[in-house]
Amino acid sequence: MTGDRIFNKDFTLTFSASFLFWSVTNLLIPLLPLYVLTIGGSDSDMGLIVAAYWSTAMLSRTVAGRCIAWLGPARLMRISAGVLCVSVFAYLLAAAPSSLLIVRLAHGAAMGVYSTSASTLVGYLAPVRRRGETIGIYSTALSLSQAVGPAVGIALLSYASFAGLFVIVWLMATIPLVLTYPVDRAGKHRPEDRRAGRFFSRGALLPAIGAVVGFAAFGPVSSYIPVYSMEKGLANPGLFFTAYAIGGIAVRAVGGRLSDTFGRTQIVIPASALICGSMLWLSVAAGAWSIVGVGVVYGTANGLLYPALMAQAVDRSSWEERGSAMATFLCAMELGISVGAMLASLIVASFPLSVVWLMSAAIAAVGALIYTREWLREKAVGVA
């Protein structure tokens, strides 16, 4: 990379391929529950298929962290993009819930490996002085796909059968494979020691803890906001997620740049406090516009938090262990989402949803306290 330039060939291709990769995945999210019912599945089949996808995605990340040391992130991106193509085409052949489960396992593995390897490559490509900004820009690809993908999927289903839809999605899935082919062909951005890959990166422990507590709120939000928002008078729950996406997209690059200027810890603290505040606001929200307002604030908070934590994971890892650091960070983020969802499911059995939001606020407050302690430590040793 020349100087502090962000948009070189490899970064631009990786950003574009990642946007399309995630768009394919997000496009299918609202459609697969309907497809399960179409092929004779039950509600329990639906839950199993969703759980299998996310579980495989999380488990595959740990394997990806080691494989990056052997193959390099760019080569692993191409392999996982190829698996995506095959798995999306296989949706056409899945005529029963059992076969659909196998396809979703493959899709989940492709997602876990691709996102880990692409994030690792971006960590290698990012100029040191603009690392947070680079990661923030890259992460907007995910936010954009979340904003566009589900809406496009529902729109396509209005004009095509499931078979036609899967053909369209498969054609989309071939594009990331083409885009990743020229990326880092020389293999410059990879560990020199192929034995350096680990299942867990000790250097990424602090940002991993920050990810667990910081993203725990997303589990209950994604599970219960549709019901809660309608209870509060918001007829279209999708408006919450639109507001969330807009808030996140608007600040990711700026938040990353702020973390480059002021330090990762100094951004994580207010971001965690914003998550806490948004969940407290959600617990007392009195109308539809309050729900939309929470969406903007919560999206802004996550947009600040994600690039700061991810950049810190890169900062604290050596060149050789960068893949393991990304795997550790991303696994921790998904663990936090899963734990938050599980705790929420236990709470709603006996208490109103407002208690779930209070629980989410308390967990986010723990993150703010952990990083406040880290800031005091950094200040004491002259780092902050």
Tab-separated table of C-alpha atoms in Angstrom:
chain	number	residue	atom	x	y	z
A	1	MET	CA	0.000	0.000	0.000
A	2	THR	CA	1.265	3.418	-0.920
A	3	GLY	CA	1.431	5.818	2.026
A	4	ASP	CA	-1.911	6.295	3.765
A	5	ARG	CA	-4.077	5.505	0.752
A	6	ILE	CA	-7.134	3.370	1.573
A	7	PHE	CA	-8.826	2.748	-1.787
A	8	ASN	CA	-6.338	0.629	-3.688
A	9	LYS	CA	-7.280	-2.267	-5.990
A	10	ASP	CA	-7.358	-4.988	-3.336
A	11	PHE	CA	-9.427	-2.946	-0.868
A	12	THR	CA	-11.948	-1.832	-3.495
A	13	LEU	CA	-12.435	-5.383	-4.787
A	14	THR	CA	-12.721	-6.753	-1.241
A	15	PHE	CA	-15.288	-4.096	-0.283
A	16	SER	CA	-17.377	-4.790	-3.403
A	17	ALA	CA	-17.179	-8.573	-3.052
A	18	SER	CA	-18.105	-8.383	0.637
A	19	PHE	CA	-21.112	-6.166	-0.045
A	20	LEU	CA	-22.435	-8.666	-2.609
A	21	PHE	CA	-21.565	-11.695	-0.453
A	22	TRP	CA	-23.482	-10.279	2.514
A	23	SER	CA	-26.303	-9.016	0.289
A	24	VAL	CA	-26.891	-12.568	-0.944
A	25	THR	CA	-27.045	-13.778	2.651
A	26	ASN	CA	-29.284	-10.957	3.897
A	27	LEU	CA	-31.540	-11.273	0.867
A	28	LEU	CA	-32.345	-14.853	1.876
A	29	ILE	CA	-32.954	-14.182	5.585
A	30	PRO	CA	-36.644	-13.124	5.344
A	31	LEU	CA	-37.393	-15.691	2.617
A	32	LEU	CA	-36.097	-18.944	4.063
A	33	PRO	CA	-38.739	-19.241	6.818
A	34	LEU	CA	-41.384	-19.022	4.073
A	35	TYR	CA	-39.500	-21.566	1.960
A	36	VAL	CA	-39.318	-23.992	4.895
A	37	LEU	CA	-43.116	-23.934	5.135
A	38	THR	CA	-43.426	-24.300	1.346
A	39	ILE	CA	-41.445	-27.568	1.340
A	40	GLY	CA	-43.453	-29.011	4.222
A	41	GLY	CA	-41.396	-27.900	7.207
A	42	SER	CA	-42.691	-26.889	10.626
A	43	ASP	CA	-41.939	-24.001	12.958
A	44	SER	CA	-39.449	-26.200	14.821
A	45	ASP	CA	-37.702	-27.026	11.520
A	46	MET	CA	-37.483	-23.303	10.874
A	47	GLY	CA	-35.792	-22.678	14.218
A	48	LEU	CA	-33.380	-25.573	13.744
A	49	ILE	CA	-32.334	-24.388	10.282
A	50	VAL	CA	-31.725	-20.827	11.514
A	51	ALA	CA	-29.752	-22.049	14.539
A	52	ALA	CA	-27.669	-24.416	12.393
A	53	TYR	CA	-26.611	-21.570	10.116
A	54	TRP	CA	-25.386	-19.282	12.886
A	55	SER	CA	-23.758	-22.089	14.870
A	56	THR	CA	-21.788	-23.253	11.837
A	57	ALA	CA	-20.792	-19.687	10.977
A	58	MET	CA	-19.398	-19.177	14.468
A	59	LEU	CA	-17.569	-22.519	14.636
A	60	SER	CA	-16.050	-22.085	11.183
A	61	ARG	CA	-14.434	-18.818	12.261
A	62	THR	CA	-12.118	-20.616	14.679
A	63	VAL	CA	-10.993	-22.942	11.892
A	64	ALA	CA	-10.573	-19.966	9.555
A	65	GLY	CA	-8.178	-18.319	11.999
A	66	ARG	CA	-5.794	-21.263	11.636
A	67	CYS	CA	-6.333	-21.729	7.907
A	68	ILE	CA	-5.425	-18.103	7.202
A	69	ALA	CA	-1.910	-18.870	8.424
A	70	TRP	CA	-1.652	-21.784	5.969
A	71	LEU	CA	-3.393	-20.385	2.895
A	72	GLY	CA	-3.538	-16.623	3.356
A	73	PRO	CA	-6.760	-14.576	3.673
A	74	ALA	CA	-7.224	-13.847	-0.051
A	75	ARG	CA	-7.070	-17.504	-1.068
A	76	LEU	CA	-9.489	-18.410	1.715
A	77	MET	CA	-11.854	-15.674	0.498
A	78	ARG	CA	-11.906	-17.276	-2.949
A	79	ILE	CA	-12.559	-20.748	-1.518
A	80	SER	CA	-15.436	-19.556	0.675
A	81	ALA	CA	-16.901	-17.504	-2.205
A	82	GLY	CA	-16.883	-20.722	-4.249
A	83	VAL	CA	-18.661	-22.581	-1.440
A	84	LEU	CA	-21.267	-19.798	-1.392
A	85	CYS	CA	-21.920	-20.309	-5.126
A	86	VAL	CA	-22.371	-24.051	-4.673
A	87	SER	CA	-24.577	-23.735	-1.591
A	88	VAL	CA	-26.866	-21.102	-3.153
A	89	PHE	CA	-27.305	-23.297	-6.241
A	90	ALA	CA	-28.081	-26.220	-3.908
A	91	TYR	CA	-31.119	-24.330	-2.567
A	92	LEU	CA	-32.734	-25.227	-5.904
A	93	LEU	CA	-32.282	-28.915	-5.099
A	94	ALA	CA	-33.353	-28.799	-1.440
A	95	ALA	CA	-36.837	-30.282	-1.533
A	96	ALA	CA	-37.137	-31.224	2.154
A	97	PRO	CA	-36.213	-29.594	5.482
A	98	SER	CA	-33.444	-32.160	6.054
A	99	SER	CA	-31.694	-31.318	2.781
A	100	LEU	CA	-32.218	-27.591	3.371
A	101	LEU	CA	-30.504	-28.008	6.735
A	102	ILE	CA	-27.398	-29.408	5.019
A	103	VAL	CA	-27.376	-26.515	2.549
A	104	ARG	CA	-27.652	-23.977	5.368
A	105	LEU	CA	-24.738	-25.633	7.174
A	106	ALA	CA	-22.585	-25.144	4.065
A	107	HIS	CA	-23.804	-21.557	3.649
A	108	GLY	CA	-23.052	-20.799	7.303
A	109	ALA	CA	-19.537	-22.212	6.980
A	110	ALA	CA	-18.928	-20.098	3.874
A	111	MET	CA	-20.118	-16.979	5.669
A	112	GLY	CA	-17.969	-17.613	8.748
A	113	VAL	CA	-14.809	-18.302	6.755
A	114	TYR	CA	-15.326	-15.472	4.258
A	115	SER	CA	-16.061	-12.750	6.796
A	116	THR	CA	-13.073	-13.768	8.932
A	117	SER	CA	-10.632	-13.922	6.023
A	118	ALA	CA	-11.912	-10.689	4.419
A	119	SER	CA	-11.682	-8.826	7.738
A	120	THR	CA	-8.156	-10.149	8.201
A	121	LEU	CA	-7.137	-8.969	4.734
A	122	VAL	CA	-8.553	-5.508	5.439
A	123	GLY	CA	-6.517	-5.470	8.658
A	124	TYR	CA	-3.403	-6.163	6.587
A	125	LEU	CA	-4.295	-3.583	3.930
A	126	ALA	CA	-5.185	-0.747	6.315
A	127	PRO	CA	-2.565	1.999	6.771
A	128	VAL	CA	-1.534	1.996	10.439
A	129	ARG	CA	-2.504	5.645	10.970
A	130	ARG	CA	-5.894	5.132	9.276
A	131	ARG	CA	-6.673	1.619	10.485
A	132	GLY	CA	-9.894	2.495	12.292
A	133	GLU	CA	-11.120	4.610	9.380
A	134	THR	CA	-10.334	1.818	6.900
A	135	ILE	CA	-12.197	-0.757	8.977
A	136	GLY	CA	-15.095	1.676	9.432
A	137	ILE	CA	-15.388	2.196	5.674
A	138	TYR	CA	-15.160	-1.544	5.040
A	139	SER	CA	-17.840	-2.319	7.633
A	140	THR	CA	-20.338	-0.080	5.814
A	141	ALA	CA	-20.530	-2.888	3.244
A	142	LEU	CA	-22.261	-5.003	5.888
A	143	SER	CA	-24.591	-2.176	6.955
A	144	LEU	CA	-25.543	-1.441	3.348
A	145	SER	CA	-26.270	-5.113	2.678
A	146	GLN	CA	-28.462	-5.268	5.790
A	147	ALA	CA	-30.391	-2.230	4.597
A	148	VAL	CA	-30.805	-3.426	0.997
A	149	GLY	CA	-30.794	-7.238	1.059
A	150	PRO	CA	-34.039	-8.129	2.907
A	151	ALA	CA	-36.080	-5.520	1.033
A	152	VAL	CA	-34.788	-6.754	-2.340
A	153	GLY	CA	-35.555	-10.351	-1.368
A	154	ILE	CA	-39.170	-9.588	-0.501
A	155	ALA	CA	-39.554	-7.525	-3.680
A	156	LEU	CA	-38.166	-10.329	-5.874
A	157	LEU	CA	-40.529	-12.865	-4.323
A	158	SER	CA	-43.435	-10.720	-5.514
A	159	TYR	CA	-42.374	-11.326	-9.124
A	160	ALA	CA	-40.731	-14.765	-9.113
A	161	SER	CA	-41.181	-18.247	-7.698
A	162	PHE	CA	-38.709	-19.610	-5.177
A	163	ALA	CA	-36.935	-21.463	-8.001
A	164	GLY	CA	-36.610	-18.270	-10.022
A	165	LEU	CA	-35.496	-16.387	-6.934
A	166	PHE	CA	-32.727	-18.897	-6.180
A	167	VAL	CA	-31.473	-18.644	-9.775
A	168	ILE	CA	-31.258	-14.852	-9.449
A	169	VAL	CA	-29.486	-15.131	-6.094
A	170	TRP	CA	-27.083	-17.728	-7.499
A	171	LEU	CA	-26.156	-15.361	-10.338
A	172	MET	CA	-25.491	-12.685	-7.719
A	173	ALA	CA	-23.376	-15.149	-5.731
A	174	THR	CA	-21.033	-15.742	-8.674
A	175	ILE	CA	-19.939	-12.092	-8.671
A	176	PRO	CA	-17.973	-12.208	-5.363
A	177	LEU	CA	-16.063	-15.211	-6.713
A	178	VAL	CA	-15.085	-13.215	-9.804
A	179	LEU	CA	-14.204	-10.104	-7.786
A	180	THR	CA	-11.989	-11.963	-5.307
A	181	TYR	CA	-9.988	-13.758	-8.015
A	182	PRO	CA	-7.496	-10.873	-8.626
A	183	VAL	CA	-7.147	-9.968	-4.924
A	184	ASP	CA	-3.608	-10.332	-3.532
A	185	ARG	CA	-2.536	-12.879	-6.148
A	186	ALA	CA	1.077	-12.450	-5.031
A	187	GLY	CA	0.194	-13.534	-1.484
A	188	LYS	CA	1.884	-10.509	0.127
A	189	HIS	CA	-0.734	-10.126	2.857
A	190	ARG	CA	-0.363	-13.346	4.832
A	191	PRO	CA	1.703	-14.679	7.742
A	192	GLU	CA	5.203	-15.829	6.878
A	193	ASP	CA	5.018	-18.598	9.487
A	194	ARG	CA	2.316	-21.095	8.500
A	195	ARG	CA	2.315	-22.487	12.041
A	196	ALA	CA	1.286	-19.130	13.498
A	197	GLY	CA	-2.467	-19.743	13.293
A	198	ARG	CA	-4.236	-20.306	16.615
A	199	PHE	CA	-7.799	-21.060	17.638
A	200	PHE	CA	-7.697	-18.171	20.128
A	201	SER	CA	-5.762	-14.903	20.145
A	202	ARG	CA	-4.759	-13.713	23.597
A	203	GLY	CA	-3.967	-10.279	22.198
A	204	ALA	CA	-7.588	-9.859	21.080
A	205	LEU	CA	-8.998	-10.775	24.510
A	206	LEU	CA	-9.977	-7.247	25.594
A	207	PRO	CA	-11.806	-6.300	22.362
A	208	ALA	CA	-13.393	-9.772	22.407
A	209	ILE	CA	-14.797	-9.094	25.882
A	210	GLY	CA	-15.933	-5.697	24.642
A	211	ALA	CA	-17.686	-7.407	21.722
A	212	VAL	CA	-19.500	-9.924	23.956
A	213	VAL	CA	-20.997	-7.267	26.222
A	214	GLY	CA	-21.263	-4.591	23.537
A	215	PHE	CA	-23.271	-6.636	21.043
A	216	ALA	CA	-25.335	-8.648	23.541
A	217	ALA	CA	-28.235	-6.218	23.050
A	218	PHE	CA	-28.502	-7.097	19.364
A	219	GLY	CA	-29.785	-10.600	20.186
A	220	PRO	CA	-32.969	-9.446	21.946
A	221	VAL	CA	-33.339	-6.459	19.600
A	222	SER	CA	-33.382	-8.660	16.491
A	223	SER	CA	-35.709	-11.167	18.182
A	224	TYR	CA	-38.271	-8.973	19.932
A	225	ILE	CA	-38.297	-5.520	18.327
A	226	PRO	CA	-40.925	-6.553	15.715
A	227	VAL	CA	-43.405	-7.449	18.473
A	228	TYR	CA	-42.452	-4.621	20.830
A	229	SER	CA	-42.578	-1.925	18.159
A	230	MET	CA	-46.091	-2.935	17.095
A	231	GLU	CA	-47.173	-2.856	20.746
A	232	LYS	CA	-45.925	0.743	20.856
A	233	GLY	CA	-47.783	1.768	17.705
A	234	LEU	CA	-45.150	1.305	14.994
A	235	ALA	CA	-47.121	-0.541	12.320
A	236	ASN	CA	-44.050	-1.340	10.202
A	237	PRO	CA	-41.252	-2.753	12.419
A	238	GLY	CA	-38.925	-2.557	9.441
A	239	LEU	CA	-38.670	1.196	10.079
A	240	PHE	CA	-36.694	0.465	13.246
A	241	PHE	CA	-34.125	-1.535	11.304
A	242	THR	CA	-34.017	1.103	8.564
A	243	ALA	CA	-33.280	3.740	11.203
A	244	TYR	CA	-30.700	1.408	12.745
A	245	ALA	CA	-28.959	0.910	9.394
A	246	ILE	CA	-28.964	4.648	8.617
A	247	GLY	CA	-27.450	5.465	12.011
A	248	GLY	CA	-24.733	2.842	11.557
A	249	ILE	CA	-23.842	3.750	7.984
A	250	ALA	CA	-23.637	7.451	8.826
A	251	VAL	CA	-20.973	7.082	11.523
A	252	ARG	CA	-18.873	3.981	10.761
A	253	ALA	CA	-16.157	5.732	8.767
A	254	VAL	CA	-16.239	8.806	11.032
A	255	GLY	CA	-16.172	6.650	14.159
A	256	GLY	CA	-13.212	4.700	12.843
A	257	ARG	CA	-11.358	7.939	12.093
A	258	LEU	CA	-12.109	9.234	15.596
A	259	SER	CA	-10.617	6.060	17.066
A	260	ASP	CA	-7.470	6.700	15.009
A	261	THR	CA	-7.277	10.231	16.406
A	262	PHE	CA	-8.296	9.794	20.046
A	263	GLY	CA	-7.687	6.086	20.666
A	264	ARG	CA	-9.853	2.959	20.555
A	265	THR	CA	-10.704	2.972	24.255
A	266	GLN	CA	-11.893	6.580	24.164
A	267	ILE	CA	-14.459	5.652	21.491
A	268	VAL	CA	-15.586	2.344	23.018
A	269	ILE	CA	-16.598	4.040	26.290
A	270	PRO	CA	-19.127	6.545	24.819
A	271	ALA	CA	-20.324	3.953	22.286
A	272	SER	CA	-21.093	1.499	25.112
A	273	ALA	CA	-22.783	4.297	27.055
A	274	LEU	CA	-24.935	5.087	23.996
A	275	ILE	CA	-26.008	1.442	23.757
A	276	CYS	CA	-26.920	1.522	27.439
A	277	GLY	CA	-28.868	4.758	26.981
A	278	SER	CA	-30.702	3.518	23.892
A	279	MET	CA	-31.840	0.375	25.728
A	280	LEU	CA	-33.028	2.448	28.699
A	281	TRP	CA	-34.950	4.680	26.281
A	282	LEU	CA	-36.431	1.596	24.631
A	283	SER	CA	-37.676	0.310	27.993
A	284	VAL	CA	-39.796	3.464	28.467
A	285	ALA	CA	-40.587	4.230	24.798
A	286	ALA	CA	-44.108	5.612	24.552
A	287	GLY	CA	-44.810	5.704	20.826
A	288	ALA	CA	-43.795	4.852	17.292
A	289	TRP	CA	-41.385	7.751	16.831
A	290	SER	CA	-39.619	6.855	20.064
A	291	ILE	CA	-38.944	3.399	18.639
A	292	VAL	CA	-37.542	4.923	15.438
A	293	GLY	CA	-35.413	7.312	17.504
A	294	VAL	CA	-34.002	4.397	19.485
A	295	GLY	CA	-33.131	2.728	16.184
A	296	VAL	CA	-31.061	5.735	15.091
A	297	VAL	CA	-29.239	6.009	18.435
A	298	TYR	CA	-28.610	2.274	18.719
A	299	GLY	CA	-27.372	2.082	15.123
A	300	THR	CA	-25.064	5.042	15.747
A	301	ALA	CA	-23.677	3.385	18.875
A	302	ASN	CA	-22.950	0.114	17.086
A	303	GLY	CA	-21.485	2.039	14.161
A	304	LEU	CA	-18.986	3.632	16.551
A	305	LEU	CA	-18.301	0.449	18.519
A	306	TYR	CA	-17.615	-2.073	15.749
A	307	PRO	CA	-14.685	-0.392	13.937
A	308	ALA	CA	-13.073	0.706	17.214
A	309	LEU	CA	-13.128	-2.811	18.690
A	310	MET	CA	-12.073	-4.490	15.453
A	311	ALA	CA	-9.196	-2.037	14.978
A	312	GLN	CA	-8.125	-2.672	18.560
A	313	ALA	CA	-8.069	-6.419	17.889
A	314	VAL	CA	-5.726	-5.740	14.956
A	315	ASP	CA	-3.620	-3.307	17.021
A	316	ARG	CA	-3.048	-5.901	19.729
A	317	SER	CA	-2.128	-8.784	17.426
A	318	SER	CA	1.096	-9.470	15.595
A	319	TRP	CA	1.220	-9.751	11.800
A	320	GLU	CA	1.434	-13.534	12.191
A	321	GLU	CA	-1.650	-13.849	14.414
A	322	ARG	CA	-3.952	-11.375	12.693
A	323	GLY	CA	-6.250	-14.092	11.335
A	324	SER	CA	-6.619	-15.633	14.786
A	325	ALA	CA	-7.350	-12.183	16.233
A	326	MET	CA	-10.151	-11.585	13.726
A	327	ALA	CA	-11.591	-15.042	14.375
A	328	THR	CA	-11.527	-14.425	18.137
A	329	PHE	CA	-13.164	-11.009	17.815
A	330	LEU	CA	-15.917	-12.094	15.412
A	331	CYS	CA	-16.684	-15.264	17.415
A	332	ALA	CA	-16.974	-13.136	20.545
A	333	MET	CA	-19.382	-10.778	18.809
A	334	GLU	CA	-21.646	-13.641	17.728
A	335	LEU	CA	-21.365	-15.211	21.183
A	336	GLY	CA	-22.579	-11.963	22.713
A	337	ILE	CA	-25.544	-11.825	20.329
A	338	SER	CA	-26.437	-15.456	21.114
A	339	VAL	CA	-26.110	-15.029	24.887
A	340	GLY	CA	-28.217	-11.878	24.779
A	341	ALA	CA	-30.944	-13.682	22.842
A	342	MET	CA	-30.907	-16.649	25.241
A	343	LEU	CA	-31.112	-14.440	28.338
A	344	ALA	CA	-33.973	-12.506	26.758
A	345	SER	CA	-35.885	-15.718	26.034
A	346	LEU	CA	-35.616	-16.667	29.715
A	347	ILE	CA	-36.740	-13.232	30.896
A	348	VAL	CA	-39.793	-12.914	28.626
A	349	ALA	CA	-41.181	-16.145	30.040
A	350	SER	CA	-41.874	-14.342	33.339
A	351	PHE	CA	-41.485	-10.591	32.768
A	352	PRO	CA	-42.542	-7.924	30.245
A	353	LEU	CA	-40.239	-6.958	27.384
A	354	SER	CA	-39.247	-3.736	29.137
A	355	VAL	CA	-37.221	-5.885	31.558
A	356	VAL	CA	-35.319	-7.358	28.589
A	357	TRP	CA	-34.232	-3.860	27.559
A	358	LEU	CA	-33.148	-3.073	31.122
A	359	MET	CA	-31.065	-6.260	31.106
A	360	SER	CA	-29.510	-5.218	27.789
A	361	ALA	CA	-28.698	-1.776	29.212
A	362	ALA	CA	-27.022	-3.339	32.248
A	363	ILE	CA	-24.797	-5.560	30.082
A	364	ALA	CA	-23.762	-2.581	27.934
A	365	ALA	CA	-22.963	-0.637	31.114
A	366	VAL	CA	-20.573	-3.429	32.103
A	367	GLY	CA	-18.722	-2.846	28.834
A	368	ALA	CA	-18.449	0.880	29.560
A	369	LEU	CA	-17.069	0.128	33.028
A	370	ILE	CA	-14.516	-2.385	31.700
A	371	TYR	CA	-13.218	0.115	29.182
A	372	THR	CA	-13.248	2.969	31.693
A	373	ARG	CA	-10.931	0.845	33.821
A	374	GLU	CA	-8.755	0.216	30.748
A	375	TRP	CA	-8.676	3.968	30.008
A	376	LEU	CA	-7.523	4.678	33.571
A	377	ARG	CA	-4.811	2.029	33.195
A	378	GLU	CA	-3.672	3.504	29.872
A	379	LYS	CA	-3.653	6.978	31.404
A	380	ALA	CA	-1.549	5.772	34.330
A	381	VAL	CA	1.117	4.323	32.031
A	382	GLY	CA	1.022	7.301	29.677
A	383	VAL	CA	-0.712	5.602	26.725
A	384	ALA	CA	-4.076	7.395	26.798
